[in-house]
Coordinates of C-alpha atoms in Angstrom, one line a residue:
X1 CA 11.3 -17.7 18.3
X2 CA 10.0 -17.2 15.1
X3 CA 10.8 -14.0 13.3
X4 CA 7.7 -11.6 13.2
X5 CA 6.4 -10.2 9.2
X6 CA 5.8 -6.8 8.5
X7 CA 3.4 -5.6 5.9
X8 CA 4.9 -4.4 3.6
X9 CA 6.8 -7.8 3.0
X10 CA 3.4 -9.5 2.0
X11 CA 2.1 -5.9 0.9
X12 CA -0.3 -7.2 -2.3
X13 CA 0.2 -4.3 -5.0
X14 CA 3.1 -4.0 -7.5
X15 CA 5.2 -2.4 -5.7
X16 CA 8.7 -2.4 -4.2
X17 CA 10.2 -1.3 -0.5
X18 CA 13.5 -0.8 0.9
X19 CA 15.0 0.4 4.3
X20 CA 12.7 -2.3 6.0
X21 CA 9.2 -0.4 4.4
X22 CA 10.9 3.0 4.8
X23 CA 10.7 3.5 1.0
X24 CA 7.7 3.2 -1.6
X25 CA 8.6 2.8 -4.7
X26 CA 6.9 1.5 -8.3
X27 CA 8.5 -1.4 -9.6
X28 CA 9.9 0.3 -12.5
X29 CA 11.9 3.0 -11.7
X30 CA 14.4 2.3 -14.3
X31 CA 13.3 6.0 -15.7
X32 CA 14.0 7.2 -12.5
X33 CA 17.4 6.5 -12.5
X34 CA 17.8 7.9 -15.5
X35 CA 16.4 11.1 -13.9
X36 CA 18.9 11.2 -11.5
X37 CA 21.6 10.7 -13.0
X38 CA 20.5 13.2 -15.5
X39 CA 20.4 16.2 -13.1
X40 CA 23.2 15.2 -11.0
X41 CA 25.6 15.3 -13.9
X42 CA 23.9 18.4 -15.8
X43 CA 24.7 19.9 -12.3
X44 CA 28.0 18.3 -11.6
X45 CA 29.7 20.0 -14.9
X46 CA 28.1 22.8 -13.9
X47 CA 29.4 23.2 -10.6
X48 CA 33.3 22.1 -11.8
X49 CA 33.8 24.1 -14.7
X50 CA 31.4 26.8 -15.2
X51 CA 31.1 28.1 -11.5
X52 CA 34.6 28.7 -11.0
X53 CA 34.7 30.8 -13.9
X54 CA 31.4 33.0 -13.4
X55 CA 32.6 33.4 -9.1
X56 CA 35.7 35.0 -10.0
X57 CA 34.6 37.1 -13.4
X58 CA 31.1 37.9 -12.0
X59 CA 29.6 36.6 -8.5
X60 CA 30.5 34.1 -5.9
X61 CA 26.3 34.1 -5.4
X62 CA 26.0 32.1 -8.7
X63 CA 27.1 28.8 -6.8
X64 CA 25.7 29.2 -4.1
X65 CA 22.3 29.8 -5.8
X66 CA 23.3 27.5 -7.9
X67 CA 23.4 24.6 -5.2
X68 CA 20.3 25.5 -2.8
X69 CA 18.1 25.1 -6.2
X70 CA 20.1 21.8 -7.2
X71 CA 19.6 20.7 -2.7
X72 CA 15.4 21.3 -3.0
X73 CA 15.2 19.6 -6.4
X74 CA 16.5 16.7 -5.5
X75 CA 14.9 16.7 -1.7
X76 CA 11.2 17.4 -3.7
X77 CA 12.5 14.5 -6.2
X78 CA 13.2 11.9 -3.5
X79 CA 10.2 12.7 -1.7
X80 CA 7.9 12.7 -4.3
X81 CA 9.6 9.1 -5.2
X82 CA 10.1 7.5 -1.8
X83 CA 6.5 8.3 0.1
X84 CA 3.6 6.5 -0.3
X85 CA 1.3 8.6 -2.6
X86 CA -2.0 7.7 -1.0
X87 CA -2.8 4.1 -1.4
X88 CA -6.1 2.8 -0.2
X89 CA -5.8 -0.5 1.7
X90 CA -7.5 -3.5 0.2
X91 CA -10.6 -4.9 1.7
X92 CA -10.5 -7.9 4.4
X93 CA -11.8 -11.1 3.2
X94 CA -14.7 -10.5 5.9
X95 CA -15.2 -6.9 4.3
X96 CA -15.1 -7.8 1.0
X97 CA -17.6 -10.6 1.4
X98 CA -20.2 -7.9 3.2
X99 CA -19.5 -5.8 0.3
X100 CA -20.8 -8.4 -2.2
X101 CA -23.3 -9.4 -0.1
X102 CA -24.9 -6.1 0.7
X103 CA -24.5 -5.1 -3.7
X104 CA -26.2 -8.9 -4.7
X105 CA -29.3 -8.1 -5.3
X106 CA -31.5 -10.7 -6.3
X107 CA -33.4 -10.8 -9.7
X108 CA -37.1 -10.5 -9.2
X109 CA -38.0 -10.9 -12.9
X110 CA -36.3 -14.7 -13.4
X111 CA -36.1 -16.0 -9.8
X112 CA -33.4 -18.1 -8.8
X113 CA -31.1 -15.8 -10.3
X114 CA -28.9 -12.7 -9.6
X115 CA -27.8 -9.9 -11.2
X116 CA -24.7 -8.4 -11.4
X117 CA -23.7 -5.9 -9.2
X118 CA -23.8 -2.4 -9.2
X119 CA -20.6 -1.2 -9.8
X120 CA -21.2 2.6 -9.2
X121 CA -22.8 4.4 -5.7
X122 CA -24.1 8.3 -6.1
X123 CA -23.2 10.9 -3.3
X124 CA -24.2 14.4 -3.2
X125 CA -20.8 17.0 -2.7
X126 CA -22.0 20.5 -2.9
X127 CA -25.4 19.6 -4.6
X128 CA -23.3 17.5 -7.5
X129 CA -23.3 14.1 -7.8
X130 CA -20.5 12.4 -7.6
X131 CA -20.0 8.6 -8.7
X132 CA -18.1 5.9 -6.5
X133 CA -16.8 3.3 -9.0
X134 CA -16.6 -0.2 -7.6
X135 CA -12.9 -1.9 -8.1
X136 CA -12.8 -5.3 -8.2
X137 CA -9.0 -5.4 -7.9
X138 CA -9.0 -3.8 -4.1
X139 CA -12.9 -5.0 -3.3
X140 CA -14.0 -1.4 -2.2
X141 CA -16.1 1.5 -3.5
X142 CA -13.4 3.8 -4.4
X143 CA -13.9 7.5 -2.7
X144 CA -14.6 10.7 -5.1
X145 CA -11.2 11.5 -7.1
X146 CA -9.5 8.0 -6.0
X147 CA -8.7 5.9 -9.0
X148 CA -7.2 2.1 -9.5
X149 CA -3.5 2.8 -11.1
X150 CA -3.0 -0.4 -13.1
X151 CA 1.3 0.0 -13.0
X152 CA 1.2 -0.5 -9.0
X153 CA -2.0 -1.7 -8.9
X154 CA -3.5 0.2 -6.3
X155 CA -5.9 2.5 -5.6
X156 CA -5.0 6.1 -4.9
X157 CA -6.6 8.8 -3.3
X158 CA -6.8 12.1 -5.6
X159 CA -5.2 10.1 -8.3
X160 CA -3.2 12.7 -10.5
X161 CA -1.0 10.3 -12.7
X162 CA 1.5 7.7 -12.7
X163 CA 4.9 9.2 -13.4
X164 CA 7.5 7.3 -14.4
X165 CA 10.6 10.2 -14.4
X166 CA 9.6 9.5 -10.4
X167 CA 9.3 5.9 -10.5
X168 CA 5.7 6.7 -8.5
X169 CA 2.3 7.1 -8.5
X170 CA 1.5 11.1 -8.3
X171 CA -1.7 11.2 -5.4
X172 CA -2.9 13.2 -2.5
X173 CA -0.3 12.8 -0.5
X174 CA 2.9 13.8 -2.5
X175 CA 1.2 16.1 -5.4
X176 CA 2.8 19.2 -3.8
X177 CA 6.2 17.9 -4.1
X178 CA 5.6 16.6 -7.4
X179 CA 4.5 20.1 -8.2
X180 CA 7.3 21.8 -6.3
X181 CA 10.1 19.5 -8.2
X182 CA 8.9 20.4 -11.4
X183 CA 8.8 24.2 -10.8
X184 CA 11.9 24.2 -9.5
X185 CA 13.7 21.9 -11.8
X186 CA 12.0 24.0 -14.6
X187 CA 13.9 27.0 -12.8
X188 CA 17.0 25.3 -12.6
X189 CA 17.1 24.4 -16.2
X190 CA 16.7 28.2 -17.3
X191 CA 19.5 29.6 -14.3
X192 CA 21.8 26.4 -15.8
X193 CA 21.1 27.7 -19.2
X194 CA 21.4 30.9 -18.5
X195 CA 25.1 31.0 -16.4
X196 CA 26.5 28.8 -19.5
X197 CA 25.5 31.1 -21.9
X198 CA 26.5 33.9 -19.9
X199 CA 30.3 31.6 -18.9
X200 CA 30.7 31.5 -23.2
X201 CA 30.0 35.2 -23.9
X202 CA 32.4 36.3 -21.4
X203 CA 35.0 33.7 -22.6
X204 CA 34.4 34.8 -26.4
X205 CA 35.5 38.7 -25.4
X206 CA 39.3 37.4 -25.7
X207 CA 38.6 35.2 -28.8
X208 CA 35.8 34.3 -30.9
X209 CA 32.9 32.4 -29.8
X210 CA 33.5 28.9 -31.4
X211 CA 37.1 29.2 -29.6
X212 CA 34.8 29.8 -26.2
X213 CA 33.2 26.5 -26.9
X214 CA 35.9 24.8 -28.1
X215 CA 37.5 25.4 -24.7
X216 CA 35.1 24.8 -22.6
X217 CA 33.5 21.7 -23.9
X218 CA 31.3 20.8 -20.9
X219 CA 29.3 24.2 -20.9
X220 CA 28.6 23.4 -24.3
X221 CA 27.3 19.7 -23.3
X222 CA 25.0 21.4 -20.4
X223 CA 23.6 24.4 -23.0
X224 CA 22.6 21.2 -25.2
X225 CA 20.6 19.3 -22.4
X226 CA 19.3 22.1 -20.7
X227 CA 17.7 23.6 -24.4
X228 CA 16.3 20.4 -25.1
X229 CA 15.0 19.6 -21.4
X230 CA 13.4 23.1 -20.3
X231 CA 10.7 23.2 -22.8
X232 CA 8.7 20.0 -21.8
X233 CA 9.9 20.7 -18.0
X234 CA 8.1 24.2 -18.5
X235 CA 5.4 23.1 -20.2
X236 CA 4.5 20.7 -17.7
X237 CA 5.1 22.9 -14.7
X238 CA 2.7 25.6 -16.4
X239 CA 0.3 22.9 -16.8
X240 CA -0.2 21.7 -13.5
X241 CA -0.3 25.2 -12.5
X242 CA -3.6 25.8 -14.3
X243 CA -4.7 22.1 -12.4
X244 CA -3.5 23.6 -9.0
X245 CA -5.4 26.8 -9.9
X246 CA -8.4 25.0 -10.6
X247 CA -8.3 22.1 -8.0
X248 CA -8.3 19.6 -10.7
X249 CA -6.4 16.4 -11.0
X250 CA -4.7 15.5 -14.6
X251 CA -7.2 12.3 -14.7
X252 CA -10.1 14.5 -13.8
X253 CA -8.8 17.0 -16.6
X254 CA -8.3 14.3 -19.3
X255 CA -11.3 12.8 -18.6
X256 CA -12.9 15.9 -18.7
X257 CA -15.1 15.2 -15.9
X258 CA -16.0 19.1 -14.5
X259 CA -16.0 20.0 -18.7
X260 CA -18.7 22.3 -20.0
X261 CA -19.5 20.0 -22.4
X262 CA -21.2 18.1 -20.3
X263 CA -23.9 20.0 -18.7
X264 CA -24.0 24.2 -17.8
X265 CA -24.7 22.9 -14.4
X266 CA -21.1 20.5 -14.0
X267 CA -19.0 22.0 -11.7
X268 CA -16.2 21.3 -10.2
X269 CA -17.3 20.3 -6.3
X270 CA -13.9 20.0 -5.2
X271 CA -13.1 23.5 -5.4
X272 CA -12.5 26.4 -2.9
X273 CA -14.2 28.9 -5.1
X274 CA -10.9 30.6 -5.9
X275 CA -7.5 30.2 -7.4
X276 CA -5.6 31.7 -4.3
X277 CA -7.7 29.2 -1.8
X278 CA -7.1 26.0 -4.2
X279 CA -3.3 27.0 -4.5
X280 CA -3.0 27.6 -0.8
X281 CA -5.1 24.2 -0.3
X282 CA -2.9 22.2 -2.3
X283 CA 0.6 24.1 -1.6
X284 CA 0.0 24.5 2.6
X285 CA -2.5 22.1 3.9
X286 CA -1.9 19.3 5.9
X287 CA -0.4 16.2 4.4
X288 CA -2.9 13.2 5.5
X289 CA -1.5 10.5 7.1
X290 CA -0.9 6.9 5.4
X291 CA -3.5 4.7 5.1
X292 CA -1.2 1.5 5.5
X293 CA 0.8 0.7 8.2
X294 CA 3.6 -0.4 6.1
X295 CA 6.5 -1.2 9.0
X296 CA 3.5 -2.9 11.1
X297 CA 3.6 -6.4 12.0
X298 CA 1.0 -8.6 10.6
X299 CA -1.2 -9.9 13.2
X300 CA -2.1 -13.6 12.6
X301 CA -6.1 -14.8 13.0
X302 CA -6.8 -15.8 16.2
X303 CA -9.8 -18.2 17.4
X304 CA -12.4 -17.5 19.8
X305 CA -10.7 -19.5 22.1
X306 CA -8.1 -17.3 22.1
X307 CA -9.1 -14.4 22.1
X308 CA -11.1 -14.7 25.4
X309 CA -8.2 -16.1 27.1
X310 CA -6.4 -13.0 25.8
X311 CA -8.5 -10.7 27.1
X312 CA -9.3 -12.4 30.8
X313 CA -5.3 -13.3 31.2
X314 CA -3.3 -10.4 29.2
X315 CA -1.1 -13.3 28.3
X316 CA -0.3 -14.8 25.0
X317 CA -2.2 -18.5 24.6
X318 CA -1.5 -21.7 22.2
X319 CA -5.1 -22.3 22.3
X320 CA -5.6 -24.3 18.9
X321 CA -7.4 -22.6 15.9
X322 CA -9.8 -24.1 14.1
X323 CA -12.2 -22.6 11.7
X324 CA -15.9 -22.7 12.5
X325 CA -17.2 -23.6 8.5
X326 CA -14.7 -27.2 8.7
X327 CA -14.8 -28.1 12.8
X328 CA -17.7 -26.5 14.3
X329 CA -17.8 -24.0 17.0
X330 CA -15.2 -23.6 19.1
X331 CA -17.0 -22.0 22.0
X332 CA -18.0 -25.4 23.7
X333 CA -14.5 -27.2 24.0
X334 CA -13.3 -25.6 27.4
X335 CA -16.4 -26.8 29.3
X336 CA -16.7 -29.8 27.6
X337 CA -14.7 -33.0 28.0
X338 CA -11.4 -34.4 27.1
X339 CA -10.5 -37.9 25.0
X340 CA -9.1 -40.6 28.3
X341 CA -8.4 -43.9 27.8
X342 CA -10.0 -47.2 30.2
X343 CA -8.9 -50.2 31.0
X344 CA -9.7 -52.3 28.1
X345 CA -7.6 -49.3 25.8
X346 CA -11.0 -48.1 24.3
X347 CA -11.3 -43.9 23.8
X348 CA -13.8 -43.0 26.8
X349 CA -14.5 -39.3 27.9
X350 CA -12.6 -37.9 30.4
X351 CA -14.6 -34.6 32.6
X352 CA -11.6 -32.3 33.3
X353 CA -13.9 -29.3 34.6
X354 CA -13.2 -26.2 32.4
X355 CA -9.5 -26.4 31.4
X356 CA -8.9 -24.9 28.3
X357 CA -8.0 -26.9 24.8
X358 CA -4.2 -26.3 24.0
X359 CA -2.0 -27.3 21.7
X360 CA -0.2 -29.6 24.2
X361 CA -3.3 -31.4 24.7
X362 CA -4.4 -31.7 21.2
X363 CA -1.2 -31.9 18.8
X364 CA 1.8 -33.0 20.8
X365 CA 1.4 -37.2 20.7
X366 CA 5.2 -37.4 19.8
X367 CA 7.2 -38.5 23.1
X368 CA 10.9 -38.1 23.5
X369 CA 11.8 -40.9 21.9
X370 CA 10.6 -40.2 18.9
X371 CA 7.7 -42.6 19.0
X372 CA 4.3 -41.6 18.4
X373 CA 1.8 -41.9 20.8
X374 CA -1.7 -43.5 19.1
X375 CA -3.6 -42.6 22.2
X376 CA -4.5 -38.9 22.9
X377 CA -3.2 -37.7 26.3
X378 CA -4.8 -37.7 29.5
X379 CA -5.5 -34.4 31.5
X380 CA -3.7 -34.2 35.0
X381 CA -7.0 -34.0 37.0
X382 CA -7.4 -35.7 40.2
X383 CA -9.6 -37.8 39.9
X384 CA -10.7 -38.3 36.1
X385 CA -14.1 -39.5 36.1
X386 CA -14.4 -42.5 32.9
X387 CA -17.8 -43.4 31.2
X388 CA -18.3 -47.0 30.8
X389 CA -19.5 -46.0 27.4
X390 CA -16.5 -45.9 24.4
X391 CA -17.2 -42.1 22.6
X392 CA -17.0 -44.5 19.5
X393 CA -20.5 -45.1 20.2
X394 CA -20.9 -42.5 22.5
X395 CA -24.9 -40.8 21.5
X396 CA -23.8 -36.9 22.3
X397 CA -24.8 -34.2 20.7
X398 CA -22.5 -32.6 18.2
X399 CA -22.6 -29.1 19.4
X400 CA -21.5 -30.7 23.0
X401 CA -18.7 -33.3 21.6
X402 CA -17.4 -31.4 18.1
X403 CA -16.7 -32.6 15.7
X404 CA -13.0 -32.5 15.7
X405 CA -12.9 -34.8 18.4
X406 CA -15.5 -37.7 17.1
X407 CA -13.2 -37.6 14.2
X408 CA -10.1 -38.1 16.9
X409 CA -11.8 -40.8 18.4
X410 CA -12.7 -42.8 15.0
X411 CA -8.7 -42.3 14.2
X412 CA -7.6 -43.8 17.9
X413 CA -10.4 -46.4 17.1
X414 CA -8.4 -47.5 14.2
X415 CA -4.5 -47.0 15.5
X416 CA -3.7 -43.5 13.6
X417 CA -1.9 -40.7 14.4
X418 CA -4.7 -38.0 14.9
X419 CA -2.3 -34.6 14.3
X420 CA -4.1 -31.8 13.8
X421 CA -2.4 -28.5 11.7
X422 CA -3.8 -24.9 13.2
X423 CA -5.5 -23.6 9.9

C-alpha cells in the first residue's frame, strides 16, 4: 500500500512544518530561538533569586504575578509563531492558465502581437478604489491589504510584516497575538525591572548599595537586560497601538497608502469609523479559518475514465490516465475495441462490448516468469469476434481507435514491449 502525502510535505512556499503540519513556521527562526531563550532565562533568575526574597520581605503575589504574565507571553509568543498567519493558496495550473488567458489581451495597433498583462484590477470599497496587484509568484490577483512576503514567499492576507524575533510572517490571522505578546512582554519587562530594583533597595538598607549588587549578582544581570530591552519593546507596542487604533497595517503605514499626502479625499476604507470599533475588530473578532489544508492528503489527477467509474461504482478504479493534449480523448476507449491476436499472430481488433480499459489490460504484459509478453492480452469475452483485417492497416477513424492503441499496434507489429507509464 503506498503511503499517502500530505500537503504540507510538497507545500511550495519557504517554509518549514513540524508535528506532521501541526506547526508553521519561517525557515529562519534562528532569531526566534534567541527570543526564547532570552525570556526564559530573564525570567528564570527572576523567579530563583529575586522572588524568594521580595515573597518573604514584601508579597507572596509578586510570583505569582510574576508567572501568569511570564505563562500568556509565552502562550501569545508560540501562537503567534506556530499558526499559519494567513497564506493565500497558489493557483492550479488550470487556474492560473484562465488567469493569463482572460488578462492577454491582444495588441490591435501591431497585430500578431500581445501586450503584456495588466498587472493591477480596480475595486470600489466604500467609494475608494482599491488596487489588486497581480503576483506572478502565486499566479492570483492578490485581495485588498494581501501582499507577497518574499522570506516565505507567500502571499498573506492583511500583510503586517515579517517578524523575525517570531520566526513568522505577522497577517490576518495571528496579528492579535502578535499584538498581545508585545504588550504584555513590554509589561513584563517594566514589573521585572521594577521587583529587581525594588529586591536591591531593600537589600542595600543593611549595607550599601554596591554590596546589594555585589550579592545578588543575578538581579543585577536581569536590571541590565530588562533596561536595554523595554525601550524598543515599548516603543513597538505603542506603535502598533496607534495601527490597531487606526485599522492600519505596518505595510499600509510605511507605504503610506491612506496618507494625506496623497489626495484630501484618501481614506482609509478599511476602517470602522472609530478607534474603539477598530480595536474591538482587531482584539475580539473572529479568527478566519486557514486557507490551506495543510494536514490534507494530496489528491492525485484522475482521468475521465475514472472519474465516471468513480461516481457510478463508489469504488476506487485503475482505470489508466492519459492526458488528452499527447493520447487523445479518453472518453471513446470503453465502448470501443480491444487489441486480439488471429491465427497468423497479426494484431486484429477484438469487440469486447463496453468493458472498461484498466491497467491490467493495458500495462501488465510481464507473466510470472518473468518473461515479457510481446502480444497485448486478450479480453475474457465469450465469444471474441476477429476482423480479417490486421489494425496495422486497419482504415478507422482516430477518434474511434486512439491513438494510444495504433501506436500499440505498430509496436506488436515490430516485436516490442508496448508499456505504457500513467502520466
Amino acid at each position: 500500500m503506498t503511503k499517502k502525502t500530505r500537503k504540507w510535505e510538497v507545500f511550495p512556499g519557504k517554509n518549514k512544518f513540524c508535528c506532521n503540519g501541526r506547526i508553521m513556521m519561517a525557515r529562519q527562526t534562528g532569531i526566534f530561538y534567541f527570543t526564547c531563550t532570552l525570556i526564559v532565562v530573564t525570567c528564570g533568575l527572576f523567579f530563583g533569586f529575586d522572588c524568594p526574597y521580595l515573597a518573604v520581605h514584601v508579597t507572596a503575589a509578586i510570583p505569582v504575578v510574576g508567572g501568569a504574565l511570564f505563562i500568556f507571553v509565552m502562550a501569545t509568543l508560540f501562537r503567534t509563531s506556530f499558526s499559519d498567519p494567513g497564506v493565500i493558496p497558489r493557483a492550479s495550473p488550470d487556474e492560473a492558465a484562465d488567469i493569463e488567458k482572460k488578462i492577454e489581451v491582444p495588441n490591435t495597433t501591431s497585430p500578431g502581437t500581445y501586450r503584456p498583462p495588466p498587472r493591477t484590477k480596480e475595486v470600489i470599497i466604500k467609494g475608494q478604489v482599491v488596487k489588486l496587484k497581480y503576483c506572478f509568484t502565486c499566479k492570483i490577483f492578490r485581495p485588498p491589504r494581501a501582499s507577497h512576503c518574499s522570506f516565505c514567499d507567500n502571499c498573506v492576507e492583511r500583510f503586517d510584516h515579517h517578524c523575525p524575533w517570531v520566526g513568522n510572517c505577522v497577517g490576518r490571522r495571528n496579528y492579535r497575538y502578535f499584538y498581545l505578546f508585545i504588550l504584555s512582554l513590554s509589561v513584563l519587562c517594566i514589573y521585572i525591572f521594577a521587583c529587581v530594583l525594588t529586591h536591591l533597595i531593600l537589600r542595600s538598607k543593611d549595607d550599601n548599595f554596591l554590596h546589594a549588587m555585589r550579592d545578588s549578582p543575578a538581579s543585577v544581570i536581569e536590571a541590565i537586560v530588562c533596561f536595554f530591552s523595554v525601550w524598543s519593546v515599548i516603543g513597538l507596542a505603542g506603535f502598533h497601538t496607534y495601527l490597531v487604533g487606526s485599522d492600519q497595517t505596518t505595510n499600509e503605514d510605511i507605504k503610506g497608502s491612506y496618507s494625506a499626502k496623497r489626495g484630501q479625499e484618501n481614506f482609509n476604507p478599511f476602517s470602522q469609523g472609530s478607534i474603539l470599533r477598530n480595536c474591538l475588530v482587531v482584539l475580539c473578532g473572529p479568527t478566519p479559518p486557514s486557507l490551506i489544508d495543510r494536514r490534507g492528503f494530496v489528491v492525485p489527477e484522475c482521468s475521465p475514465i475514472h472519474d465516471g467509474m468513480l461516481a457510478s461504482s463508489g469504488k476506487e478504479s485503475n482505470a489508466v490516465k492519459i492526458r488528452h493534449e499527447n493520447y487523445g480523448s479518453t472518453t471513446h476507449y470503453k465502448n470501443s475495441s480491444n487489441i486480439g491476436t488471429n491465427t497468423a499472430g497479426d494484431p486484429v481488433v477484438v469487440s469486447n462490448g463496453n468493458l472498461p480499459v484498466t491497467k491490467h489490460d493495458m500495462i501488465s504484459y510481464q507473466t510470472s516468469d518473468g518473461t515479457v509478453n510481446n502480444h497485448l492480452p486478450t479480453v475474457n469475452v465469450q465469444p471474441p469476434v476477429f476482423h480479417d483485417t490486421p489494425l496495422v492497416n486497419f482504415p478507422l477513424a482516430e477518434a474511434e481507435v486512439g491513438p494510444y492503441m495504433r501506436d500499440n499496434a505498430n509496436a506488436v507489429s515490430r516485436g516490442c514491449s508496448t508499456e505504457l507509464s500513467p502520466l
